[in-house]
Short mmCIF file of C-alpha atoms and ligand atoms in Angstrom, two decimals:
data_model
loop_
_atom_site.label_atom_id
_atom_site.label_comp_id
_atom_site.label_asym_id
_atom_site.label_seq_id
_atom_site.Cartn_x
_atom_site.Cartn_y
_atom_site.Cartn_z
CA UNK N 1 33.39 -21.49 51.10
CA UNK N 2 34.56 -23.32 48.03
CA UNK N 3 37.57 -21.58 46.04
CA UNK N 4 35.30 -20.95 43.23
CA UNK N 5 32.17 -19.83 45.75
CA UNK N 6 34.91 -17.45 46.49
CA UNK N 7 36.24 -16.04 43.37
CA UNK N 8 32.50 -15.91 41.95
CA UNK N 9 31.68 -13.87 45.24
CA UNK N 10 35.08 -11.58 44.51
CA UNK N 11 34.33 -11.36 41.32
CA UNK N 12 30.76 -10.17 41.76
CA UNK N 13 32.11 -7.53 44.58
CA UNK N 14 34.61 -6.11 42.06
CA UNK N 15 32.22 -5.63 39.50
CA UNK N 16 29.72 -3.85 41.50
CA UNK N 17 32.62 -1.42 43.20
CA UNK N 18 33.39 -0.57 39.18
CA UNK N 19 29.87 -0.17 38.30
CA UNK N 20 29.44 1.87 41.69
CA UNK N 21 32.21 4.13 40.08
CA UNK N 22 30.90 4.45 36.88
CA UNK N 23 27.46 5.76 38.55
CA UNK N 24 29.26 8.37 40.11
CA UNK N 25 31.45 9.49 37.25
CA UNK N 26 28.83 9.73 35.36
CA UNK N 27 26.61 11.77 37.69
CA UNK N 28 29.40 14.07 38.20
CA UNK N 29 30.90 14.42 34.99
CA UNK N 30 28.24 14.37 32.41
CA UNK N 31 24.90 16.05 32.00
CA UNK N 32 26.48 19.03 33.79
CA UNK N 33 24.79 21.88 31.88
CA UNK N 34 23.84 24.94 33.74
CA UNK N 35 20.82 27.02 33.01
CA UNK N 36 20.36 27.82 29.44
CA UNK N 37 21.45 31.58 28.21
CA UNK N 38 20.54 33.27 24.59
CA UNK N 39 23.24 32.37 21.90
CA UNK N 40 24.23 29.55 23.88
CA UNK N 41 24.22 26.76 20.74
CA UNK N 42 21.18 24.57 20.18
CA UNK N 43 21.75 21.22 18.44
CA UNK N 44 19.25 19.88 16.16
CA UNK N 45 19.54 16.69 18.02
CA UNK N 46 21.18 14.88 20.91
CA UNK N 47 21.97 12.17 23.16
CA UNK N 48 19.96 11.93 26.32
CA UNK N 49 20.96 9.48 28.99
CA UNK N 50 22.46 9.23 32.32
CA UNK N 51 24.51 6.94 34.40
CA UNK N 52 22.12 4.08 33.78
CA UNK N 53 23.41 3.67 30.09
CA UNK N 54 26.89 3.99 30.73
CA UNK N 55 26.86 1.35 33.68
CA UNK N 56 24.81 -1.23 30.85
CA UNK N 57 27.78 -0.12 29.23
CA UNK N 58 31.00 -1.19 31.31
CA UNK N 59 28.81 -3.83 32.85
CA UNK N 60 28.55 -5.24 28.71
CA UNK N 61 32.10 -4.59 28.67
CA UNK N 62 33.70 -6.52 32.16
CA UNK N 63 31.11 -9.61 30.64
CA UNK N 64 33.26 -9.30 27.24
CA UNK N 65 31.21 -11.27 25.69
CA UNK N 66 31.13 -8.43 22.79
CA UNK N 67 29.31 -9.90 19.55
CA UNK N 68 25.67 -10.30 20.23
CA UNK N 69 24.29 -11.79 23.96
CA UNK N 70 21.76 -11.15 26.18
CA UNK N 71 21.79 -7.74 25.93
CA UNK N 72 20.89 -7.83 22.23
CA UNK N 73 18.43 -10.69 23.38
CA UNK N 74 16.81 -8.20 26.07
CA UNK N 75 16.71 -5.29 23.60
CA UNK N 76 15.27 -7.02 20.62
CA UNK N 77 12.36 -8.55 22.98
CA UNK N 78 12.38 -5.27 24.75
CA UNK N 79 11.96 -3.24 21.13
CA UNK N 80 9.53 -5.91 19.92
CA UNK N 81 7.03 -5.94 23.21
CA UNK N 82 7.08 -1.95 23.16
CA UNK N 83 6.08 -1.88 19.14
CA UNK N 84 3.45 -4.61 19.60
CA UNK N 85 5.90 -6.86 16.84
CA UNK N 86 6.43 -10.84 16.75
CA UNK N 87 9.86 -10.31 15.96
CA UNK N 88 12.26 -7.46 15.38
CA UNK N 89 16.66 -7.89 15.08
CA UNK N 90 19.22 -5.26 16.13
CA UNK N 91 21.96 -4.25 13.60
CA UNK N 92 24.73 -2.24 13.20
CA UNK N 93 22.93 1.39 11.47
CA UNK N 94 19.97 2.07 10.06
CA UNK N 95 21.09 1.79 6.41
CA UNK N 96 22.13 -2.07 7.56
CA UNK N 97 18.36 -2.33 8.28
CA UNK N 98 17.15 -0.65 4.89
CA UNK N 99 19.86 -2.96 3.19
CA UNK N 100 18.53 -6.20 5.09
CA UNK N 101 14.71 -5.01 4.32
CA UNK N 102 15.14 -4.33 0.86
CA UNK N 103 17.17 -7.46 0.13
CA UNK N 104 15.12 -9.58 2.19
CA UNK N 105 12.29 -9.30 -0.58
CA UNK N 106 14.67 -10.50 -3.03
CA UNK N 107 14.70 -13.86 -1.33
CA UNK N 108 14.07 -16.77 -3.22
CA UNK N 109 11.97 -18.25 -0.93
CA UNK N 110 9.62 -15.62 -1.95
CA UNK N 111 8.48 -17.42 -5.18
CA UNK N 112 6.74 -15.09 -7.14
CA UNK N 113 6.71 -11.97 -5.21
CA UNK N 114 11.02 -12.26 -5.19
CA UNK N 115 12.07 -8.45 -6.44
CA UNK N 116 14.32 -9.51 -9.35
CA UNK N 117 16.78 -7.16 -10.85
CA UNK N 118 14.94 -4.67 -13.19
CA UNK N 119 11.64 -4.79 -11.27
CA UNK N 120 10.40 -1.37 -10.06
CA UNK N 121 9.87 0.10 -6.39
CA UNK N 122 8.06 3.36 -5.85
CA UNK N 123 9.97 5.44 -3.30
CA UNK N 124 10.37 9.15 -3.05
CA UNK N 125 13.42 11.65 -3.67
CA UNK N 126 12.91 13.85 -0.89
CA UNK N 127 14.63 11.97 2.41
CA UNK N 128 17.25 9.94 2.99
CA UNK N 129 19.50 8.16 0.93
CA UNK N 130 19.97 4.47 2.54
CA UNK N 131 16.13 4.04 1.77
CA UNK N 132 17.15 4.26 -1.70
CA UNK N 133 20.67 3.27 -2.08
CA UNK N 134 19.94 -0.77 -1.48
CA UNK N 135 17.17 -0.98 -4.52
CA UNK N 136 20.03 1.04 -7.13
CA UNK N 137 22.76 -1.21 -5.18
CA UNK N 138 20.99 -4.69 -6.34
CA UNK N 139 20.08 -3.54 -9.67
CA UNK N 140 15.90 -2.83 -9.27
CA UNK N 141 14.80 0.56 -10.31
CA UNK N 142 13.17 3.13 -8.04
CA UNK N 143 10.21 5.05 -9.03
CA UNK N 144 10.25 8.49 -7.51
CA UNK N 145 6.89 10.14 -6.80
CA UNK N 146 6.51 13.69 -5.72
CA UNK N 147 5.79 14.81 -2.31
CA UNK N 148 3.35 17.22 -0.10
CA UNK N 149 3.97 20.10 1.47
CA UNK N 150 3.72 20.78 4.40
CA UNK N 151 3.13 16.98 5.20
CA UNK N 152 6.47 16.29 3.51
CA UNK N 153 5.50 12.53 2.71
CA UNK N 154 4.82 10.79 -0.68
CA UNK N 155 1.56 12.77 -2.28
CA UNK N 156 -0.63 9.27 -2.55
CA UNK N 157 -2.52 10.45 -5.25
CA UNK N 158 0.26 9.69 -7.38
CA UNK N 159 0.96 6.10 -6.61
CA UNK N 160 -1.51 4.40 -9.69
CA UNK N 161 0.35 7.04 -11.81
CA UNK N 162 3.63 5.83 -10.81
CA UNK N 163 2.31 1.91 -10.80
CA UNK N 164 3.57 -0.57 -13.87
CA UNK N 165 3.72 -4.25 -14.53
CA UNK N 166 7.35 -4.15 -12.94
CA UNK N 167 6.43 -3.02 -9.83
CA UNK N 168 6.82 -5.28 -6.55
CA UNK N 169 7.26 -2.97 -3.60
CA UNK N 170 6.97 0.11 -2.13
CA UNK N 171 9.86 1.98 0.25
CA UNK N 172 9.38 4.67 2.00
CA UNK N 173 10.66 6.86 5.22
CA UNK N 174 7.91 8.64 7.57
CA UNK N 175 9.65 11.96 7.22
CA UNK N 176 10.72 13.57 10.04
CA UNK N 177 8.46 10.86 12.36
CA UNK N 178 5.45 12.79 10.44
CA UNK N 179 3.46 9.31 9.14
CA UNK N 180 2.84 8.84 5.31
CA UNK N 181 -0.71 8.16 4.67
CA UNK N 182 -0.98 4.64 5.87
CA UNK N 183 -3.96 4.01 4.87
CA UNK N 184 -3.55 4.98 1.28
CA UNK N 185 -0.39 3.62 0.90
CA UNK N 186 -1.35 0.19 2.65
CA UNK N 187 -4.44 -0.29 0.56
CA UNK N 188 -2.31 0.41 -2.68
CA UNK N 189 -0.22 -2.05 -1.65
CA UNK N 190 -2.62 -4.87 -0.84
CA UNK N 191 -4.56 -4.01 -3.83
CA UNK N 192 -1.65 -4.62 -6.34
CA UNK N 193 0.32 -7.19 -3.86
CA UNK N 194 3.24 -4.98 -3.37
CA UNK N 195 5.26 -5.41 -0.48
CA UNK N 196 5.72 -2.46 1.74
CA UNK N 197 8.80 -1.43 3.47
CA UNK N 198 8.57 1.60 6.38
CA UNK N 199 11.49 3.38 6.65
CA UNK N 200 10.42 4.12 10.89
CA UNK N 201 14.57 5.40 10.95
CA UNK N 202 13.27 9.09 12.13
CA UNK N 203 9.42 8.30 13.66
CA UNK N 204 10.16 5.78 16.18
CA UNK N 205 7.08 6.23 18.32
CA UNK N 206 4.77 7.41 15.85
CA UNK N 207 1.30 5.53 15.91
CA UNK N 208 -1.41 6.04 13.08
CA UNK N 209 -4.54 4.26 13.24
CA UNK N 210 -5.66 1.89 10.55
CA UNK N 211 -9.20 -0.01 10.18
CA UNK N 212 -9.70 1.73 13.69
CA UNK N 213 -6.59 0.30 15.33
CA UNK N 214 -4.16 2.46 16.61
CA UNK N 215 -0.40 0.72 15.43
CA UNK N 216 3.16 2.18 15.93
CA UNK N 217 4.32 2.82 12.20
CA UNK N 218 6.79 0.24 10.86
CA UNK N 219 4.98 -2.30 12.22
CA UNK N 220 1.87 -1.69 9.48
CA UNK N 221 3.64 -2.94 6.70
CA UNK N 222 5.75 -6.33 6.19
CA UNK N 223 8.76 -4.57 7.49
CA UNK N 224 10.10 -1.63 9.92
CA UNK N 225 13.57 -0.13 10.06
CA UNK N 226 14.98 2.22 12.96
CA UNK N 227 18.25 3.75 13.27
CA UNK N 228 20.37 3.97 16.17
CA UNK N 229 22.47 6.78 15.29
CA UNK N 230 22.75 9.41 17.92
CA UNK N 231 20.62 12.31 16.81
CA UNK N 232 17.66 9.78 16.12
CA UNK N 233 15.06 9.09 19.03
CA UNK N 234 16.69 6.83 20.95
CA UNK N 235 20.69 5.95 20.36
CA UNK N 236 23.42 3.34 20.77
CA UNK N 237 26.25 5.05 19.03
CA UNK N 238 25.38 2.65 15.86
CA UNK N 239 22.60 0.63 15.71
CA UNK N 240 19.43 -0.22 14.08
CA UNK N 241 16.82 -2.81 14.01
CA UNK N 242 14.43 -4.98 11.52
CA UNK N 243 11.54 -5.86 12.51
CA UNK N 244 8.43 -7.66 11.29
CA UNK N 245 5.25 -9.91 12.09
CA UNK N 246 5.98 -12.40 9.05
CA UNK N 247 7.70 -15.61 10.54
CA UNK N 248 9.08 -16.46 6.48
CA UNK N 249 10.49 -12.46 6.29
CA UNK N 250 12.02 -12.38 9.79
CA UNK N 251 13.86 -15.92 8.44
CA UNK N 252 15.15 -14.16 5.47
CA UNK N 253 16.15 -10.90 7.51
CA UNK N 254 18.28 -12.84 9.92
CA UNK N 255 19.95 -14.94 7.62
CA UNK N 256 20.86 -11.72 5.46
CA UNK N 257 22.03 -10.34 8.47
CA UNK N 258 24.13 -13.37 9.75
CA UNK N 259 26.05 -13.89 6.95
CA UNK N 260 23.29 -15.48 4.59
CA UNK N 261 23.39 -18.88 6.18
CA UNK N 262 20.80 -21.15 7.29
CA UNK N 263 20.91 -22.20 10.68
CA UNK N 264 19.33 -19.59 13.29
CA UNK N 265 21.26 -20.60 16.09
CA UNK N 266 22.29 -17.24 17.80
CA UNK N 267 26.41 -16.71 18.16
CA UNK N 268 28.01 -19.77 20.72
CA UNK N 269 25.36 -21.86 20.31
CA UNK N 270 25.03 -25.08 18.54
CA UNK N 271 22.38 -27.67 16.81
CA UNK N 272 19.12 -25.85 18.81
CA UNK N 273 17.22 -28.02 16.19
CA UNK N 274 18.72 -31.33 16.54
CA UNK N 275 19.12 -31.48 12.88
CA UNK N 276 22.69 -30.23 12.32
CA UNK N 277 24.35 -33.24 10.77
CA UNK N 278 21.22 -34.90 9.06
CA UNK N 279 19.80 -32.84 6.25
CA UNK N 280 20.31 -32.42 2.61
CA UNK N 281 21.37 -28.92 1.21
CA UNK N 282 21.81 -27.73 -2.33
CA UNK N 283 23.80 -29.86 -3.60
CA UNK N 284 25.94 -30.48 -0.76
CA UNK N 285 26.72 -34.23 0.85
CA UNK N 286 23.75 -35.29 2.96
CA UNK N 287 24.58 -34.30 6.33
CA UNK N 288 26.79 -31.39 5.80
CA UNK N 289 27.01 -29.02 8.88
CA UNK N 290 23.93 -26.99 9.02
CA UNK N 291 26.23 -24.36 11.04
CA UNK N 292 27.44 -23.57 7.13
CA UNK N 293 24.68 -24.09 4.67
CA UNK N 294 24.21 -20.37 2.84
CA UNK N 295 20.85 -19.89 1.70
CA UNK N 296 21.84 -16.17 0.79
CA UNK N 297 24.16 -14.29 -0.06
CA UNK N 298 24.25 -12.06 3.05
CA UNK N 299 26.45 -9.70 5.23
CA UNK N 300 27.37 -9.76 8.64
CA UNK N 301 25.82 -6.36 9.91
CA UNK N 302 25.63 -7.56 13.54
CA UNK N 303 25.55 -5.08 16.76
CA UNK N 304 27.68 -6.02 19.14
CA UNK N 305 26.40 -6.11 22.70
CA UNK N 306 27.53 -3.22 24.07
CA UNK N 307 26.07 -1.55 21.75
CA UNK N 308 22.47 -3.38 22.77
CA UNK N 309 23.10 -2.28 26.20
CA UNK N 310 23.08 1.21 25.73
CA UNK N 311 20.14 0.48 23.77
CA UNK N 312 18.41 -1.27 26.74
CA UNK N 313 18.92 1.64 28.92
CA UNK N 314 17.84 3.77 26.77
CA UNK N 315 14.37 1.90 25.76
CA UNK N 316 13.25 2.00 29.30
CA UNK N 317 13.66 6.13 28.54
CA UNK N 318 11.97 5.98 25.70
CA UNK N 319 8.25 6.55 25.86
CA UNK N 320 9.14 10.30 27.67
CA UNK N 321 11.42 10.75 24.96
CA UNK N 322 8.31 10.17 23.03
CA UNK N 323 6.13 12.82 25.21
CA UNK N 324 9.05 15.28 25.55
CA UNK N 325 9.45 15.26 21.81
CA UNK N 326 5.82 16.22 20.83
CA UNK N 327 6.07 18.52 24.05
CA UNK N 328 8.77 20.63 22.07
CA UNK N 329 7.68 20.51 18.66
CA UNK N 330 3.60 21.72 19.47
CA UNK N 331 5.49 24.74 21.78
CA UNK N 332 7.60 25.33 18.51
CA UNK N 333 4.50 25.56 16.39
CA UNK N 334 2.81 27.73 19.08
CA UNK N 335 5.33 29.82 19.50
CA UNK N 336 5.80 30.55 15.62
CA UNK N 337 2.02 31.63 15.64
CA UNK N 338 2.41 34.87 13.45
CA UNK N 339 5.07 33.66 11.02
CA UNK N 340 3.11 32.13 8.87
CA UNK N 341 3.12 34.39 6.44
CA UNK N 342 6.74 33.96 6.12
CA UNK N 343 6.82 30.46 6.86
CA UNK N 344 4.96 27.32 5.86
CA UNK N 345 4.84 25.39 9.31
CA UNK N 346 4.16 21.42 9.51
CA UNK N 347 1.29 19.69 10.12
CA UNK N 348 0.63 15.89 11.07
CA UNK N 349 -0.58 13.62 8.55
CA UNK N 350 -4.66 12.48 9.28
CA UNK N 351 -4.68 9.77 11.61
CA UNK N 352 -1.82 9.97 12.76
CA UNK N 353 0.09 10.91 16.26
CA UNK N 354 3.93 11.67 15.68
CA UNK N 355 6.63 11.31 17.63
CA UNK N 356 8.27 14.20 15.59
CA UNK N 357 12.65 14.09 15.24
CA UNK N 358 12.41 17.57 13.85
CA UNK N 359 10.78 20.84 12.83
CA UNK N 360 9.78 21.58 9.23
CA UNK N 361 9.83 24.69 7.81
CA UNK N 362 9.65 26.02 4.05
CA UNK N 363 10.00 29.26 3.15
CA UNK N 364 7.35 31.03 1.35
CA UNK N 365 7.93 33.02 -1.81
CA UNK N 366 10.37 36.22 -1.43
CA UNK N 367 11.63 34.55 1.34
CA UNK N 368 15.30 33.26 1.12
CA UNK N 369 15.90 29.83 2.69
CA UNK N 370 19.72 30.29 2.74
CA UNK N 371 19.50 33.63 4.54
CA UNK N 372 17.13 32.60 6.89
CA UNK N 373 19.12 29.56 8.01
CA UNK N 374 22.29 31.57 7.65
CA UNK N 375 20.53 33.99 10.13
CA UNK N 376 19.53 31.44 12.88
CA UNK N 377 22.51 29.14 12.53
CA UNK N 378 24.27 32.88 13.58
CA UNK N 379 22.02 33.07 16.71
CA UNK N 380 23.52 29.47 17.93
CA UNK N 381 20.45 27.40 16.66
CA UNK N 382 21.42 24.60 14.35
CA UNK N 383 19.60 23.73 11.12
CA UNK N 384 19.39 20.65 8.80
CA UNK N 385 17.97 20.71 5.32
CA UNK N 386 15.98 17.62 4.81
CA UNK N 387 18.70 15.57 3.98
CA UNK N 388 19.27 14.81 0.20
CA UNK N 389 16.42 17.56 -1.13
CA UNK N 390 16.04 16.17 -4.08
CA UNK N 391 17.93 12.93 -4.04
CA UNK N 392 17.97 12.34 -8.37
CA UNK N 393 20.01 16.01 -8.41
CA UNK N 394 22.69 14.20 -6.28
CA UNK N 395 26.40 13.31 -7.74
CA UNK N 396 25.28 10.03 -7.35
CA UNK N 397 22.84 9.90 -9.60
CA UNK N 398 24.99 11.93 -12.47
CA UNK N 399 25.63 8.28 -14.31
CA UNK N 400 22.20 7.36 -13.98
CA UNK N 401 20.82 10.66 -15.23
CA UNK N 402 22.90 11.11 -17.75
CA UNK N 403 21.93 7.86 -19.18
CA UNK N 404 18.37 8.23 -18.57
CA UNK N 405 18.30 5.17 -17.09
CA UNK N 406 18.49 2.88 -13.58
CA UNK N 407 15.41 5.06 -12.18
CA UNK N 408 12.03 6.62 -13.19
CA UNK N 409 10.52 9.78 -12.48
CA UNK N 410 6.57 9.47 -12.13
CA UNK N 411 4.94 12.64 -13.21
CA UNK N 412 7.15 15.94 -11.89
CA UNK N 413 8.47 16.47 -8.51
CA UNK N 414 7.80 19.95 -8.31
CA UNK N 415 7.52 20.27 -4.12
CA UNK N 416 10.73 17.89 -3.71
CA UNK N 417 12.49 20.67 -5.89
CA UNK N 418 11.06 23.22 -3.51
CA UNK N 419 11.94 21.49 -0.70
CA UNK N 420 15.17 21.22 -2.07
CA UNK N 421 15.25 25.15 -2.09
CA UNK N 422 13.04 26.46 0.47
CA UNK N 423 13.23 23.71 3.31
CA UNK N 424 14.73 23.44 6.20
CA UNK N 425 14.57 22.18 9.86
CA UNK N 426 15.01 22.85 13.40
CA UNK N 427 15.61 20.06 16.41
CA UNK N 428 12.54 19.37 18.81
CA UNK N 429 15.09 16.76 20.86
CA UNK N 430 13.95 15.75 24.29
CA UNK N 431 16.97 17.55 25.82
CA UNK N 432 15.73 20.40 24.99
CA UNK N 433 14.09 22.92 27.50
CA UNK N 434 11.38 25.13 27.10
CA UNK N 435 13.61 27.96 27.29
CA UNK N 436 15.24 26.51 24.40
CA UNK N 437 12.42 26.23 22.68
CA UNK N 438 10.95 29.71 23.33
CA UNK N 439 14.46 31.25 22.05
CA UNK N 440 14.86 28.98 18.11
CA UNK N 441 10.93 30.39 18.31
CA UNK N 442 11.87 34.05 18.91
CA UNK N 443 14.87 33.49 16.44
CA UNK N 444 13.36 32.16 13.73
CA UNK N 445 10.35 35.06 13.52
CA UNK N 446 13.44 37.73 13.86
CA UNK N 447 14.75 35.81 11.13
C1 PLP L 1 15.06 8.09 7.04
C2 PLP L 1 16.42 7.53 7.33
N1 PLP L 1 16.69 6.28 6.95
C3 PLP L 1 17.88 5.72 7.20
C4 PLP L 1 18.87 6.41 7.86
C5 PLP L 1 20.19 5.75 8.09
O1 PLP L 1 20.44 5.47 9.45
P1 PLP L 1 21.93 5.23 9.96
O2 PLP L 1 22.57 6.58 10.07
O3 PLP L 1 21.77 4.57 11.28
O4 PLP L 1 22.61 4.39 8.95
C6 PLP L 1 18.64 7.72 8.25
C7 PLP L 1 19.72 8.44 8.93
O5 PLP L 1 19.63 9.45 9.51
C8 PLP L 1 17.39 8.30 7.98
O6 PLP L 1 17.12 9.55 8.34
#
């Protein structure tokens, strides 16, 4: 055998002894819970893997290749195959992949449909804040439009209302993996020729069915976002992902994301299109290196691989995440069968099939929200409110509110200011056992 035969052979033996270990460390370390017992604390949300991630993990980390590589390759085909998408790119969060989707439509190479600075994008205050933050960040306005209860998505009769000449887009989250009316929403945007961004960060999985076809949401608009972030339905730590079925978009996407050049050769890789030293730029000499021609002004908001292969393990997981999650959450709803005079319980949006990241409740008149949370949080069983309530009563926005200007309010947003008081929510994570279940159920009625 040749000396490098040999070393390739050694090398490969070593590797497979470590990865052998990690297997077993894994198995024997993690995941240990024992049965579960009454008090015992309930997150709203958490990782589920097992050895299988953390192997993709050393194994990503003895390659050391560490920016993006064929991990990141294998998950965004792997992520784009499972949502039925031409092309989708991992990044760093989820707020990297609002960031990149917003300022992707403000792409020159969008002609006329380019959001400019002081054109309008109808959104809602009741979520998160990253599906916001990047339309305030680049100087476009955001329209807020009330929500429904107990749907907890934009109230679509609203959007003409909240329509003017400025507007170019619409931005929205699928609260809670609960769809937004798709179908309203979609035709609304094709009627006016508004570009439509799903926020997918917390309904990975979720399907709604459109013109009779059945779709995974995010990929029914121009562009999808997910989130990586450990409590959401699948994790890598970090991480988050763009994706799209519009060759021109995906363009602008990854040169946003890599740095706002030109050239789509991935990282270590040079001239794929033969064209590197031949083309005119700008105003640049004829011939300057592709490798460095900015067509943007972008970010770097890369993954880096090891990242991608957690993310590959945990893809091949993910449809029974999917199953286990609306497992929990219709045993939740059963189980809370009574408390509806205390409670207002959630229900799916028409057409659609969630793949729900959490529980809903609001609290009906005479019912205190605070004491109620204050109540189960004692019994061990986490809550969350839904995140920023009422995002325009934030510290963020004092500035803007002060000077009445920066955003727009269409019409009053009377259930986002009761959700801000009354709502809260409850995990349905796939971790979680029927026992588990059965006790936040028992919990919240004593509550
Ligand atoms: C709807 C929504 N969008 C965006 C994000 C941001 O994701 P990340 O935490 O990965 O930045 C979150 C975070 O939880 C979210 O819930």
């Amino acid at each position: 055998m040749s000396d490098e035969k040999m070393t390739a052979a050694g090398q490969e033996e070593a590797r497979s002894q470590i990865l052998k270990l990690v297997a077993d460390y894994c198995d024997k370390y993690h995941n240990k819970k024992g049965p579960f017992e009454e008090g015992q604390r309930i997150p709203y949300a958490s990782r589920v893997y097992d050895s299988h991630e953390m192997v993709n993990l050393v194994d990503s980390a003895l390659e050391f290749w560490l920016t993006s590589g064929r991990y990141t390759d294998q998950f965004e085909k792997g992520l784009s195959d499972y949502l039925g998408v031409r092309f989708c790119s991992l990044v760093n969060s989820g707020s990297s992949a609002n960031l990149i989707a917003f300022m992707a439509l403000t792409s020159p190479l969008l002609g006329e449909r380019r959001v400019k600075r002081g054109d309008e994008v109808i959104t809602v205050a009741a979520g998160f804040p990253t599906t916001v933050t990047p339309v305030i960040q680049y100087g476009a306005v955001p329209v807020f439009v009330d929500v429904t209860i107990p749907q907890y998505n934009i109230d679509v009769t609203k959007l003409e209302e909240a329509l003017s000449d400025k507007t170019k887009a619409v931005m929205i989250a699928h609260t809670l993996g609960n769809p937004y009316d798709l179908g309203a929403v979609k035709a609304f945007c094709d009627k006016h020729g508004l570009w439509l961004v799903e926020d997918n960060c917390d309904a990975l999985g979720s399907r709604y069915t459109i013109d009779g076809v059945t779709k995974f949401t995010g990929t029914i608009g121009d562009i999808g976002t997910s989130s990586f972030y450990p409590p959401h339905h699948m994790t890598m730590g970090e991480g988050g992902a763009v994706y799209t079925d519009n060759a021109l978009l995906n363009k602008i996407i990854r040169s946003f994301r890599d740095w706002g050049r030109d050239c789509v050769c991935p990282s270590g890789r040079d001239n794929l299109c033969g064209h590197r030293f031949d083309r005119q730029y700008g105003e640049l000499p004829l011939g300057y290196d592709h490798k460095y021609v900015y067509s943007h002004f972008g970010y770097n908001l890369k993954a880096t691989d090891m990242q991608a292969a957690v993310g590959c393990a945990q893809l091949e997981k993910f449809p029974s995440f999917v199953e286990r999650r609306k497992h929990n959450f219709t045993r939740l709803k059963a189980g809370l069968a009574g408390a509806e005079d205390k409670y207002i319980l959630p229900v799916p949006c028409e057409n659609s099939d969630p793949s729900w990241f959490g529980f809903l409740i609001t609290c009906r008149e005479g019912v205190d929200r605070n004491k109620v949370v204050q109540y189960v949080e004692g019994k061990g069983v986490q809550t969350r409110m839904l995140f920023a309530g009422n995002l325009t009563k934030h510290p963020c926005f004092n500035e803007m509110r002060e000077s009445g200007s920066g955003y727009r309010v269409a019409g009053a947003l009377d259930n986002t200011d009761r959700i801000m008081r009354d709502t809260f929510w409850v995990g349905v994570y796939p971790g979680m056992t029927d026992e588990m279940i059965d006790y936040m159920a028992k919990v919240l009625k004593e509550a």
